[in-house]
Short mmCIF file of C-alpha atoms in Angstrom, two decimals:
data_model
loop_
_atom_site.label_atom_id
_atom_site.label_comp_id
_atom_site.label_asym_id
_atom_site.label_seq_id
_atom_site.Cartn_x
_atom_site.Cartn_y
_atom_site.Cartn_z
CA MET A 71 30.58 148.60 20.17
CA GLN A 72 32.21 151.99 20.91
CA ARG A 73 29.83 154.87 20.70
CA ILE A 74 31.22 157.90 19.33
CA GLY A 75 30.09 161.49 19.84
CA LEU A 76 31.35 164.87 18.66
CA ILE A 77 29.98 167.97 20.76
CA THR A 78 30.76 171.64 19.63
CA GLY A 79 31.25 174.40 21.95
CA ALA A 80 32.40 171.60 24.66
CA SER A 81 34.90 173.86 26.69
CA ARG A 82 32.29 175.08 29.12
CA GLY A 83 28.51 175.29 29.68
CA LEU A 84 26.06 172.64 28.50
CA GLY A 85 28.31 171.21 25.93
CA LEU A 86 31.01 170.55 28.86
CA ALA A 87 28.21 169.17 31.15
CA LEU A 88 27.00 166.78 28.26
CA ALA A 89 30.55 165.59 27.60
CA GLN A 90 31.13 164.95 31.38
CA LYS A 91 28.07 162.70 31.62
CA LEU A 92 28.81 160.75 28.13
CA ALA A 93 32.06 160.12 29.46
CA LEU A 94 30.95 158.54 32.39
CA ASP A 95 28.45 156.62 30.23
CA GLY A 96 31.21 155.01 28.35
CA TRP A 97 30.91 157.32 25.16
CA HIS A 98 34.30 158.14 23.36
CA LEU A 99 34.28 161.87 22.44
CA ILE A 100 35.67 164.36 19.86
CA ILE A 101 35.27 167.87 21.51
CA THR A 102 35.81 171.21 20.00
CA GLY A 103 35.81 174.84 21.01
CA ARG A 104 37.28 178.21 20.07
CA GLY A 105 39.24 178.69 23.25
CA ALA A 106 42.38 176.16 23.02
CA ALA A 107 43.25 176.65 26.75
CA ALA A 108 39.82 175.87 28.04
CA LEU A 109 39.24 173.04 25.64
CA GLU A 110 42.45 171.48 26.55
CA GLN A 111 41.52 171.61 30.18
CA ALA A 112 38.49 169.84 29.46
CA ARG A 113 40.07 167.22 27.41
CA ALA A 114 42.61 166.58 30.40
CA ALA A 115 39.50 166.11 32.84
CA LEU A 116 37.59 163.95 30.34
CA ALA A 117 40.65 161.78 29.44
CA THR A 118 40.66 160.38 33.05
CA ARG A 119 37.09 158.87 32.03
CA THR A 120 37.40 157.89 28.18
CA SER A 121 39.01 158.65 25.10
CA VAL A 122 38.87 162.05 24.03
CA GLN A 123 40.19 164.07 21.13
CA ALA A 124 40.13 167.75 21.30
CA ILE A 125 40.37 169.90 17.98
CA ALA A 126 40.35 173.64 18.84
CA GLY A 127 39.02 175.88 16.11
CA ASP A 128 35.99 177.91 14.82
CA ILE A 129 33.19 175.82 13.62
CA ALA A 130 32.17 178.36 11.16
CA ASP A 131 35.92 177.86 9.41
CA SER A 132 35.48 175.26 6.52
CA ALA A 133 39.19 173.85 7.31
CA HIS A 134 38.17 173.30 10.97
CA ARG A 135 35.10 171.30 10.07
CA GLN A 136 37.27 169.29 7.62
CA ALA A 137 39.61 168.53 10.56
CA LEU A 138 36.78 167.31 12.71
CA ALA A 139 35.54 164.95 9.70
CA ILE A 140 38.91 163.33 9.31
CA ALA A 141 38.99 162.68 13.17
CA ALA A 142 35.51 161.35 12.77
CA GLN A 143 36.30 158.98 10.09
CA GLU A 144 39.52 157.62 11.79
CA TRP A 145 37.35 156.89 14.87
CA GLY A 146 35.21 154.75 12.63
CA GLY A 147 32.19 157.21 12.17
CA LEU A 148 29.88 159.08 14.47
CA ASP A 149 26.85 157.84 16.40
CA LEU A 150 26.02 161.57 17.78
CA LEU A 151 26.62 164.89 16.57
CA VAL A 152 25.64 167.74 19.31
CA ASN A 153 25.68 171.35 17.53
CA ASN A 154 25.98 173.32 20.75
CA ALA A 155 28.43 175.89 19.82
CA SER A 156 26.56 179.33 19.44
CA ILE A 157 27.09 182.96 20.09
CA LEU A 158 24.81 185.63 21.54
CA GLY A 159 25.68 188.68 19.54
CA PRO A 160 26.11 192.42 20.72
CA SER A 161 25.89 192.92 24.42
CA PRO A 162 23.92 194.79 25.57
CA LEU A 163 21.24 193.23 23.41
CA PRO A 164 20.32 195.77 20.66
CA SER A 165 16.76 196.39 19.11
CA LEU A 166 16.37 195.05 15.64
CA VAL A 167 16.18 198.66 14.13
CA GLU A 168 19.84 199.45 15.78
CA TYR A 169 21.05 195.97 15.08
CA PRO A 170 24.57 196.18 13.48
CA LEU A 171 24.15 193.86 10.37
CA ALA A 172 27.75 192.80 10.23
CA ASP A 173 27.19 191.27 13.61
CA LEU A 174 23.88 189.78 12.64
CA ALA A 175 25.69 188.23 9.92
CA GLN A 176 28.16 186.73 12.19
CA VAL A 177 25.44 185.26 14.69
CA TYR A 178 23.85 183.60 11.67
CA ALA A 179 27.29 182.25 10.46
CA ILE A 180 27.79 180.64 13.53
CA ASN A 181 24.36 179.73 14.73
CA VAL A 182 22.67 178.62 11.56
CA PHE A 183 25.08 178.27 8.72
CA ALA A 184 28.05 176.36 10.84
CA PRO A 185 25.66 173.65 12.06
CA LEU A 186 24.14 172.80 8.63
CA ALA A 187 27.84 172.80 7.22
CA ALA A 188 29.11 170.80 9.90
CA ILE A 189 26.21 168.35 9.17
CA GLN A 190 27.07 168.31 5.37
CA THR A 191 31.00 167.83 6.02
CA LEU A 192 30.58 165.15 8.52
CA ALA A 193 27.57 163.21 6.84
CA PRO A 194 30.00 160.55 5.23
CA SER A 195 31.19 159.55 8.64
CA PHE A 196 27.58 159.14 10.14
CA LYS A 197 26.64 155.60 11.39
CA PRO A 198 23.05 154.32 10.64
CA SER A 199 22.19 155.12 14.21
CA ILE A 200 23.04 158.90 13.86
CA ARG A 201 21.56 161.29 16.10
CA ILE A 202 21.95 165.02 15.63
CA ILE A 203 20.91 167.32 18.29
CA ASN A 204 20.80 171.21 17.39
CA ILE A 205 20.68 173.23 20.68
CA SER A 206 17.96 175.91 20.37
CA SER A 207 16.24 178.21 22.62
CA ASP A 208 12.86 179.60 23.76
CA ALA A 209 13.84 182.69 21.97
CA ALA A 210 13.10 180.88 18.65
CA ILE A 211 9.72 180.95 19.19
CA GLN A 212 9.04 183.63 21.77
CA ALA A 213 9.31 187.48 20.92
CA TYR A 214 11.49 188.73 23.36
CA GLU A 215 12.69 192.33 23.32
CA GLY A 216 16.36 192.48 22.23
CA TRP A 217 16.62 189.02 21.13
CA GLY A 218 15.81 189.57 17.44
CA GLY A 219 19.28 188.56 16.45
CA TYR A 220 19.88 185.31 18.41
CA GLY A 221 16.18 184.45 18.56
CA SER A 222 15.82 184.59 14.82
CA SER A 223 18.75 182.59 14.28
CA LYS A 224 17.65 179.94 16.44
CA ALA A 225 14.37 180.01 14.91
CA ALA A 226 16.15 179.40 11.51
CA LEU A 227 18.07 176.54 12.87
CA ASP A 228 14.72 174.86 14.12
CA GLN A 229 13.27 175.22 10.51
CA LEU A 230 16.46 173.54 9.08
CA THR A 231 16.35 170.93 11.79
CA ALA A 232 12.74 170.22 10.87
CA ILE A 233 13.36 170.01 7.11
CA LEU A 234 16.50 167.77 7.57
CA ALA A 235 14.59 165.48 9.51
CA ALA A 236 11.80 165.22 6.60
CA GLU A 237 14.51 164.80 4.04
CA GLN A 238 16.61 162.25 6.03
CA PRO A 239 13.97 159.83 7.53
CA THR A 240 16.50 157.21 8.57
CA TRP A 241 18.36 159.78 10.90
CA ARG A 242 17.16 160.95 14.11
CA VAL A 243 17.29 164.80 13.96
CA TYR A 244 16.39 166.93 16.89
CA SER A 245 16.11 170.59 17.96
CA LEU A 246 16.53 171.11 21.85
CA ASP A 247 15.47 174.14 24.03
CA PRO A 248 17.54 173.40 27.08
CA GLY A 249 15.91 176.15 29.19
CA ASP A 250 17.41 179.08 31.12
CA MET A 251 20.82 178.22 32.30
CA ASN A 252 23.75 179.92 34.34
CA THR A 253 26.18 180.05 31.59
CA GLN A 254 28.51 182.73 30.31
CA MET A 255 26.53 183.73 27.46
CA HIS A 256 23.31 184.00 29.29
CA GLN A 257 25.20 186.40 31.86
CA GLU A 258 26.37 188.27 28.53
CA ALA A 259 22.52 188.74 27.82
CA PHE A 260 22.09 190.32 31.23
CA PRO A 261 25.29 192.41 31.64
CA GLY A 262 25.70 193.51 35.25
CA GLU A 263 22.85 191.48 36.68
CA ASP A 264 22.72 188.31 38.94
CA ILE A 265 21.78 185.30 37.27
CA SER A 266 22.69 182.94 40.08
CA ASP A 267 18.93 181.94 40.10
CA ARG A 268 19.14 180.20 37.02
CA PRO A 269 19.81 176.46 37.04
CA PRO A 270 23.36 175.14 36.15
CA PRO A 271 23.97 173.48 32.83
CA GLU A 272 23.95 170.00 34.24
CA ALA A 273 20.32 170.40 35.04
CA SER A 274 19.38 170.46 31.16
CA VAL A 275 21.85 167.20 30.66
CA PRO A 276 19.04 164.84 31.26
CA ALA A 277 16.85 166.39 28.36
CA VAL A 278 19.77 165.61 25.99
CA LEU A 279 20.18 162.21 27.21
CA ARG A 280 16.70 161.41 26.46
CA LEU A 281 17.29 162.30 22.88
CA ILE A 282 20.29 160.27 22.72
CA ASN A 283 19.13 157.09 24.74
CA ASP A 284 15.28 156.90 24.04
CA ASP A 285 13.30 156.15 21.14
CA VAL A 286 12.07 159.47 20.50
CA PRO A 287 10.90 160.66 16.83
CA SER A 288 12.85 163.62 15.12
CA GLY A 289 11.52 166.96 15.92
CA ARG A 290 11.55 170.08 18.45
CA TYR A 291 11.86 169.47 22.08
CA ARG A 292 11.96 171.44 25.46
CA LYS A 293 13.91 170.54 28.69
CA GLU A 294 10.72 169.92 30.37
#
């Protein structure tokens, strides 16, 4: 049987690293991201290994989510949804007393509301075996100075994940902290600093694969 997965934020970072591994494992993929050129480059590389459809757009946009749902239905339904797309917010990171509320609203729109909206829109295409993985962060549970916007959005996503798992006991619903990674978003959090000591996104892929492949209960997990 064909296994079908949809990954958001798949044009770079953890999303792309995961897509590359799943392609090698025989998954058929629907990938999405905001940058059309980068997404097409990812699609072309993945297409040498598996069937892949790339749909560029903003996951916070309802029309884009509907396009993803149509593709998922046409492919026969989803075994996997990875809500990986997110944004950091302003850089350098502002303190909460100075945080522009319009920027905070955008962080929540993409990091909290969009994953839930994607689940709502895509639910009719979910197979009984569906596994949903929402990518979180240690900033969701640790009080790091300057991380109030991003961290609180991931904390909200964690709680949505936990409640969804309680409400949908036949699904497997996970929140995953992938650990520090050398990514563009992490670099934005530390402008001008050298973050080359952080592991590449590929180092976090095994933690995602464990949730996909093993018999793991719904819940919150860390890379370790």
